[in-house]
Coordinates of C-alpha atoms and ligand atoms in Angstrom, one line a residue:
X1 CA 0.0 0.0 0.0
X2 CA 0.8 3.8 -0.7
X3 CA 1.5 5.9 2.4
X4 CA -0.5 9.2 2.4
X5 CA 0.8 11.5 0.0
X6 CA 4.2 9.8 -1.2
X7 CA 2.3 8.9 -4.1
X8 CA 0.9 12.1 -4.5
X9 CA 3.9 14.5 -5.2
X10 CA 3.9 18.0 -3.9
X11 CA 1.6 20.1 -5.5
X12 CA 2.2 23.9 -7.1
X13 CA 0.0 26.6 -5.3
X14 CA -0.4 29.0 -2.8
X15 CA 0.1 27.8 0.8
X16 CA -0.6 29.5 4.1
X17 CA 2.7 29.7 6.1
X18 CA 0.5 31.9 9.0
X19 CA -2.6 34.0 9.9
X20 CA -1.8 37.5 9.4
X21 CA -3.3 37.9 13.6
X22 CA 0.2 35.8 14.1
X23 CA 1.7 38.5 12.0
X24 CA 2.0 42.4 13.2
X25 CA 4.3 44.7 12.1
X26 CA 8.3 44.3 13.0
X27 CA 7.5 40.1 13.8
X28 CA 8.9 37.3 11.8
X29 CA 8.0 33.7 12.0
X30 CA 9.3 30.3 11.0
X31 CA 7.9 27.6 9.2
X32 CA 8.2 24.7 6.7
X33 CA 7.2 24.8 3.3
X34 CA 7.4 21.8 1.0
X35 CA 10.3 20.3 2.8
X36 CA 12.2 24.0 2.9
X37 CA 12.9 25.8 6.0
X38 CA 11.2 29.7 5.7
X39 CA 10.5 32.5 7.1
X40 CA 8.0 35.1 6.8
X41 CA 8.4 38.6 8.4
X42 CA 6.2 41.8 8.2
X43 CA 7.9 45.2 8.4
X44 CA 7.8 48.7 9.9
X45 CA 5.4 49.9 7.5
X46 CA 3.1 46.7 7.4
X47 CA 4.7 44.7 4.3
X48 CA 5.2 41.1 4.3
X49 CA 8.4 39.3 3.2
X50 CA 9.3 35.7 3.0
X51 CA 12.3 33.7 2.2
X52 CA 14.0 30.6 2.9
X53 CA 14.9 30.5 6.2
X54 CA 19.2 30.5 5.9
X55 CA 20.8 33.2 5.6
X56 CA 23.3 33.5 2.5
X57 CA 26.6 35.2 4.4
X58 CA 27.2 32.0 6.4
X59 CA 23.6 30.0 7.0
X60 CA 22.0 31.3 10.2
X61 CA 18.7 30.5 10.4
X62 CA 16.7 33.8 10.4
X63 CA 13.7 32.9 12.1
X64 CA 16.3 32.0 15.3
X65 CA 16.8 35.2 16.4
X66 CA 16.2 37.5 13.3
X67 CA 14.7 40.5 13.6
X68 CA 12.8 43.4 11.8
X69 CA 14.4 46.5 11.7
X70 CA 12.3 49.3 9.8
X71 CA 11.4 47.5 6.0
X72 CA 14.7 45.3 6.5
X73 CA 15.3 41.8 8.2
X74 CA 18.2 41.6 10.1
X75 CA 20.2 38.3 10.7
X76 CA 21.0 37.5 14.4
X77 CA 24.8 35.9 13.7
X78 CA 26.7 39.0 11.7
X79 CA 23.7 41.7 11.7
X80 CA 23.8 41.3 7.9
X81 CA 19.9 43.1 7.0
X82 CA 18.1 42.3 3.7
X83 CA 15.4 44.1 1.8
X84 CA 12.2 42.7 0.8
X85 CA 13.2 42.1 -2.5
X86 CA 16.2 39.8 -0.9
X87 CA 19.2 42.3 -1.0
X88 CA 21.6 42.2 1.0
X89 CA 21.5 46.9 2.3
X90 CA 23.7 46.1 5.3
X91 CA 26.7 44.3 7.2
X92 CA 26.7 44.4 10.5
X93 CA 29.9 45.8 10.4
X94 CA 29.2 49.1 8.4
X95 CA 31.4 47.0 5.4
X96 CA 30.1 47.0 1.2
X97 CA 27.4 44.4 1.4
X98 CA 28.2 41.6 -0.9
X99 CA 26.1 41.8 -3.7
X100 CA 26.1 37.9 -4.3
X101 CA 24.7 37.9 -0.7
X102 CA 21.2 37.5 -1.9
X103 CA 18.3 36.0 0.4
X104 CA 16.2 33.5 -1.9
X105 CA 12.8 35.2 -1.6
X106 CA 9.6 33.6 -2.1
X107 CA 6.1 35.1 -3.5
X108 CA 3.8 36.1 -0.8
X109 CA 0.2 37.5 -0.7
X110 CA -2.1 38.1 2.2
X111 CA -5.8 37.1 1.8
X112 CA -8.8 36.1 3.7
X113 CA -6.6 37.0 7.0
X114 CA -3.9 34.1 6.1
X115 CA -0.4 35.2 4.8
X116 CA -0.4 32.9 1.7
X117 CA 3.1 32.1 -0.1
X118 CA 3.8 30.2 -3.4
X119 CA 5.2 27.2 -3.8
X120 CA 6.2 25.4 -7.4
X121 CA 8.3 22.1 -6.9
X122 CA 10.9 24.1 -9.7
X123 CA 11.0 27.0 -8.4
X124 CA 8.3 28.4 -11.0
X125 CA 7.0 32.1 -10.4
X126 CA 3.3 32.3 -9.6
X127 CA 1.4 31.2 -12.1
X128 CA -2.3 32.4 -11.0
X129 CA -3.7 34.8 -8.6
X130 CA -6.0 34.7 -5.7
X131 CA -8.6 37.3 -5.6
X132 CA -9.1 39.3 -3.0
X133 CA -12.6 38.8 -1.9
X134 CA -12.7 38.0 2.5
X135 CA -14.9 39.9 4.3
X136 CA -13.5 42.4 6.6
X137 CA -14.8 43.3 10.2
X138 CA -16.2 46.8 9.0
X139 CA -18.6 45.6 6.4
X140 CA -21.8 46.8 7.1
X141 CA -24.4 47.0 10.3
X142 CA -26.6 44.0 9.7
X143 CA -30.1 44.1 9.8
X144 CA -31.0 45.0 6.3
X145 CA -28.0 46.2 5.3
X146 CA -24.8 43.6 4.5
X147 CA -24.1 41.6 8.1
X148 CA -21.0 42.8 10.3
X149 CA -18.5 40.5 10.3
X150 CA -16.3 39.6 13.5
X151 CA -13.1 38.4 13.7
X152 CA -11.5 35.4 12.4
X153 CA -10.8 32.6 14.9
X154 CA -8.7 30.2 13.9
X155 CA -7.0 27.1 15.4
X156 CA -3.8 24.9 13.9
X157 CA -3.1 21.0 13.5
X158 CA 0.2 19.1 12.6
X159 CA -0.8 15.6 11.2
X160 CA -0.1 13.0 8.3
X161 CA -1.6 14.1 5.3
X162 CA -1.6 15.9 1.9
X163 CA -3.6 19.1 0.7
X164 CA -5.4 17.0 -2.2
X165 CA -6.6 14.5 0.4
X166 CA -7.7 17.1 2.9
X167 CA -9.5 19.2 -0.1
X168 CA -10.8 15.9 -0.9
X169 CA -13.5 16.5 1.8
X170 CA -15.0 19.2 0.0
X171 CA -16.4 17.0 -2.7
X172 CA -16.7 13.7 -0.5
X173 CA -20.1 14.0 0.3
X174 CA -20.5 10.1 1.3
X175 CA -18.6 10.9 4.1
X176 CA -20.5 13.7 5.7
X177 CA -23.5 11.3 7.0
X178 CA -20.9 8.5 7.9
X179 CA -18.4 10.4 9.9
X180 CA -19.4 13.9 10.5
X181 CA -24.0 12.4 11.3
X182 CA -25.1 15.5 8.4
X183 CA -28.6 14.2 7.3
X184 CA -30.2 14.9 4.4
X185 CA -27.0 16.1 2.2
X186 CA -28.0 17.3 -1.7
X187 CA -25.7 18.5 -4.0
X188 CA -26.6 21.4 -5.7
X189 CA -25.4 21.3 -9.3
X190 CA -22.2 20.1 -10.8
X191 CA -18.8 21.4 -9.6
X192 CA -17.3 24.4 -11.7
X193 CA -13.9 24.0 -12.4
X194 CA -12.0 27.6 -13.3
X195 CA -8.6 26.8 -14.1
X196 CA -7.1 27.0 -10.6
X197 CA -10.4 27.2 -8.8
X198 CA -13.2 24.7 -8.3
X199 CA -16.7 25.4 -6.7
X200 CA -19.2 23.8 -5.7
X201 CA -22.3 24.1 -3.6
X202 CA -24.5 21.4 -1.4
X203 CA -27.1 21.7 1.5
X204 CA -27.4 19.5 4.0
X205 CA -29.4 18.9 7.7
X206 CA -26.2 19.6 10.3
X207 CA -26.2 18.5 14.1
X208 CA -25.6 21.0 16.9
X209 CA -22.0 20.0 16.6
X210 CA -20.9 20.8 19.6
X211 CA -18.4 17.8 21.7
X212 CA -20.6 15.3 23.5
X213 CA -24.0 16.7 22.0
X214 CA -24.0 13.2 19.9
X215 CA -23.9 11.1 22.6
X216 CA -27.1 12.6 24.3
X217 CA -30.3 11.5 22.6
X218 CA -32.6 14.6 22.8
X219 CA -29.7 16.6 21.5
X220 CA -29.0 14.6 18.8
X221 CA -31.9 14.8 17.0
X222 CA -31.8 19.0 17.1
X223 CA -30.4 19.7 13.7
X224 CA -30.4 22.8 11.2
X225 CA -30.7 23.1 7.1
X226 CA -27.6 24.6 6.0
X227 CA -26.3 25.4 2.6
X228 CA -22.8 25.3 1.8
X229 CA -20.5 26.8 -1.4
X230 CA -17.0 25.7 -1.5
X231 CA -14.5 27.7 -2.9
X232 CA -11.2 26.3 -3.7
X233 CA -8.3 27.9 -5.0
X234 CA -6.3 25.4 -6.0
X235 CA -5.3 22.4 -2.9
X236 CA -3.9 25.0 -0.1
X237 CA -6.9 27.3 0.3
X238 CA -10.4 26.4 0.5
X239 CA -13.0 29.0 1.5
X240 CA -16.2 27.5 2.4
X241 CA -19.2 30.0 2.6
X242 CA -21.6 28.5 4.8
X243 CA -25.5 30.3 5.9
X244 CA -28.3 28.9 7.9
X245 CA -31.0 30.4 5.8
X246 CA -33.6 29.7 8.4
X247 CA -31.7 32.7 11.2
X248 CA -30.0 34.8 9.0
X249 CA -26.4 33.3 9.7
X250 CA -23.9 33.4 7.7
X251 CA -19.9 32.0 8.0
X252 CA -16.6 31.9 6.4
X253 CA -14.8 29.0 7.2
X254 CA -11.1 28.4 5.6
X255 CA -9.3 25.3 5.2
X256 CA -5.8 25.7 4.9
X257 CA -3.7 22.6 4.0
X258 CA 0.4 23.4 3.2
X259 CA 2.8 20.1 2.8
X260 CA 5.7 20.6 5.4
X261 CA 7.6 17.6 5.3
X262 CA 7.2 14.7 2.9
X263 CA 3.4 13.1 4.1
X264 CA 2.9 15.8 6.6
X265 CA 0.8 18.8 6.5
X266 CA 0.1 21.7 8.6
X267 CA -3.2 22.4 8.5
X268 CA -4.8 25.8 9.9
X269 CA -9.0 26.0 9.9
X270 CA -10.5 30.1 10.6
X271 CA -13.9 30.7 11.2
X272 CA -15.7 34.1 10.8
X273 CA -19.2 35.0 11.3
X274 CA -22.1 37.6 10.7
X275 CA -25.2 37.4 13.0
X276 CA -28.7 39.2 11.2
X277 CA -28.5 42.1 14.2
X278 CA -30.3 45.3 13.9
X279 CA -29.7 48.5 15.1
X280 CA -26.8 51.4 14.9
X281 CA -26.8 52.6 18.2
X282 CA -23.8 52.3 20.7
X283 CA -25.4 49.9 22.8
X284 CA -26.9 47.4 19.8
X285 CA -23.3 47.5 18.5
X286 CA -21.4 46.6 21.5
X287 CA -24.1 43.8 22.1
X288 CA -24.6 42.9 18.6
X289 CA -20.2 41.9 18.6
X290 CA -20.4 40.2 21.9
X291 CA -23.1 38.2 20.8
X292 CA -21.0 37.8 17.1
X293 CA -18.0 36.9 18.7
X294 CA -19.8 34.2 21.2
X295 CA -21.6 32.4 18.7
X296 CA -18.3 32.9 16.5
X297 CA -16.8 30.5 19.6
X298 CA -19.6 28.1 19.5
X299 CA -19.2 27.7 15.8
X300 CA -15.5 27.4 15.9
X301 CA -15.8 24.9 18.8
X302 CA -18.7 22.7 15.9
X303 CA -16.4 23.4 13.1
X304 CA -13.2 21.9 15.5
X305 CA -15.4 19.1 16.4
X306 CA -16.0 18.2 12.6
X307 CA -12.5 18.1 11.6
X308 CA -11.3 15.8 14.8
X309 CA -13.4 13.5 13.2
X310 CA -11.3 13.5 9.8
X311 CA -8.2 13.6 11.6
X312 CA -7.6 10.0 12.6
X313 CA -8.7 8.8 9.1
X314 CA -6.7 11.4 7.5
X315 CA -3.6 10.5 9.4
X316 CA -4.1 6.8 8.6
X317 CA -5.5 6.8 4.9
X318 CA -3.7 5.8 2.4
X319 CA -3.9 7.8 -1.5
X320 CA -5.7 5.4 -3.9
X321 CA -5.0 6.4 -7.6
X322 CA -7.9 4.0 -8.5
X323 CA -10.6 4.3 -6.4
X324 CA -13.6 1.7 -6.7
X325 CA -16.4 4.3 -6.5
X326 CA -20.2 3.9 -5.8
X327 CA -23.0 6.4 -6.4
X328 CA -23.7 8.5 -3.6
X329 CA -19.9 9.1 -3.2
X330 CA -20.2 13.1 -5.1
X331 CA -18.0 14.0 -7.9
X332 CA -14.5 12.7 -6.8
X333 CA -13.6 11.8 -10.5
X334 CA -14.2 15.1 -11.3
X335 CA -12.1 16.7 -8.3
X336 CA -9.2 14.8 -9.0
X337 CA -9.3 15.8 -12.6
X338 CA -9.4 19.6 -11.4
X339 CA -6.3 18.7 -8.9
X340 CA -4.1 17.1 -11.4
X341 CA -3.3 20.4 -12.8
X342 CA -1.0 21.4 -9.6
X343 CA 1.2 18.2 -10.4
X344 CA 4.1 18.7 -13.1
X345 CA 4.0 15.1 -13.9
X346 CA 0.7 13.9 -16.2
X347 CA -2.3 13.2 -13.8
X348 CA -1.9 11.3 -10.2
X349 CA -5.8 9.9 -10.4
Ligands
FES1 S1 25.1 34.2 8.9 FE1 23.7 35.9 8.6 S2 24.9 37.6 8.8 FE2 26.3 36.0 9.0
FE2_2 FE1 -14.9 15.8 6.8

């Protein structure tokens, strides 16, 4: 049998290497991308920079010790600082900066609150875009106007795994009664597949969610209609817009798979949520965000409880090129025909 992911290959794409809350100005963080050490750093001014993590003048690690100064990172070994674009502006020693001393930078964007950097198993520039398109905390007062977003909670795993087996779940919808008790699930129209990004849409009747709530009868049975549209662009980010027609609620949830090591992935979820809540005065608006930001708990602690359910068969799963399919299974054909385009080899399905 295959292990997870060796028989996958890494996949080209935008990955997220941290939420931009992990990220304020003058911090710099560490990470793994594809088997390469990084690091990512915002500066004075609010710019984000990433590199690989070793430093060209004699290989400290940056993120051990490195630090912002103004829009340059500075190394913690010779106080060599670098640009943005990699240049090397600085010694530590007031000396001509070697020109040749050069970080290796990598493409970064910041979107839907998660710093997203590219990764192409040659070393390929970005070859699509993701759109800018997250809410943001200001939009609107709810009521009958657009709902007021809160802020994005989020929560990190390390596990076995690869970002097309994780996506996977997006399109798995035999899965969704068996391990995660949705009732009821329909899937509304065939997926869309736009070059890098794939969407589809389903509805389905959703427990409470919340850990133990399936193990008490009377609570089990207390489930809501809720329709779903799944965004992916391309196997590291998946933005699932999720409402509850029936009260007015509406969430973002983000799925964010990046291979670290070879069969291991870090992968980050975020939640945000609007409540329907009228009014514009002081008072409805201080209410209407603690109320916002409790149920954005509650649904963070459902949305937690779902993927600790995947987990342990993610972690244990192994990638079958030639699955033996059955109706009721959604369109995994038609997923994995979407995903192949990430691979530089022909198709992995
Ligand atoms: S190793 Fe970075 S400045 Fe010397
Ligand atoms: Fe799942």
């Amino acid at each position: 049998m295959t292990r997870l992911g060796v028989g996958l290959g890494v996949p080209e794409g935008w990955f997220a290497v941290a939420f931009s809350c992990e990220l304020g100005s003058g911090r710099v963080t560490s990470g793994v991308l594809a088997g390469h050490p990084i690091v990512v750093w915002r500066t004075a001014s609010g710019q984000i920079g990433a590199s690989l993590a070793h430093c060209p003048h004699l290989g400290a690690h940056l993120g051990r010790g490195g630090a912002v100064e103004g829009e340059t990172l500075r190394c913690p070994f010779h106080g060599f600082r670098f640009g943005l674009d990699g240049g090397c502006v600085a010694t530590g020693y007031n000396t001509r900066p070697p020109q040749a001393a050069t970080l290796a930078t990598i493409p970064v964007v910041e979107r839907y609150g998660v710093v997203l950097a590219w990764h192409h198993p040659a070393g390929g520039l970005p070859g699509w875009a993701i759109p800018a398109g997250e809410p943001t905390a200001a939009d609107g007062q709810g009521g009958p106007g657009p709902p007021r977003w809160g802020p994005l909670r989020t929560h990190t795993y390390e596990l076995p795994g690869h970002p097309q087996e994780t996506s996977e779940n997006s399109v798995d919808l035999g899965h969704l009664a068996i391990v995660h008790g949705y009732r009821r699930v329909e899937q509304r129209g065939e997926p869309e597949a736009d070059g890098p990004v794939l969407r589809v849409a389903y509805a389905m009747d959703r427990p409470l969610g919340l850990p133990g709530t399936d193990r008490v009868p009377g609570l089990r049975r207390l489930a809501t209609r809720v329709s779903f549209r799944a965004t992916l662009h391309g196997l590291g980010l998946s933005v699932v817009e999720a409402s509850i027609p029936r009260l007015g609620v509406r969430t973002h949830q983000l799925v964010l798979a990046t291979p670290t090591e070879p069969g291991r992935i870090t992968l980050r979820i975020g939640l945000r949520l609007a409540l329907p809540l009228a009014g514009t005065t002081q008072r409805a608006t201080t209410a209407g965000a603690l109320a916002t930001r409790l149920a954005t708990e509650a649904a963070l602690l459902g949305f937690r409880h779902d993927v600790a359910r995947d987990v342990p068969i993610w972690a244990a799963k192994t990638y079958l090129p030639s699955p033996v399919l059955a109706i009721g299974d959604g369109p995994i054909l038609a997923y994995r025909r979407w995903a192949a385009q990430f691979y530089p080899a022909p198709a992995p399905a």
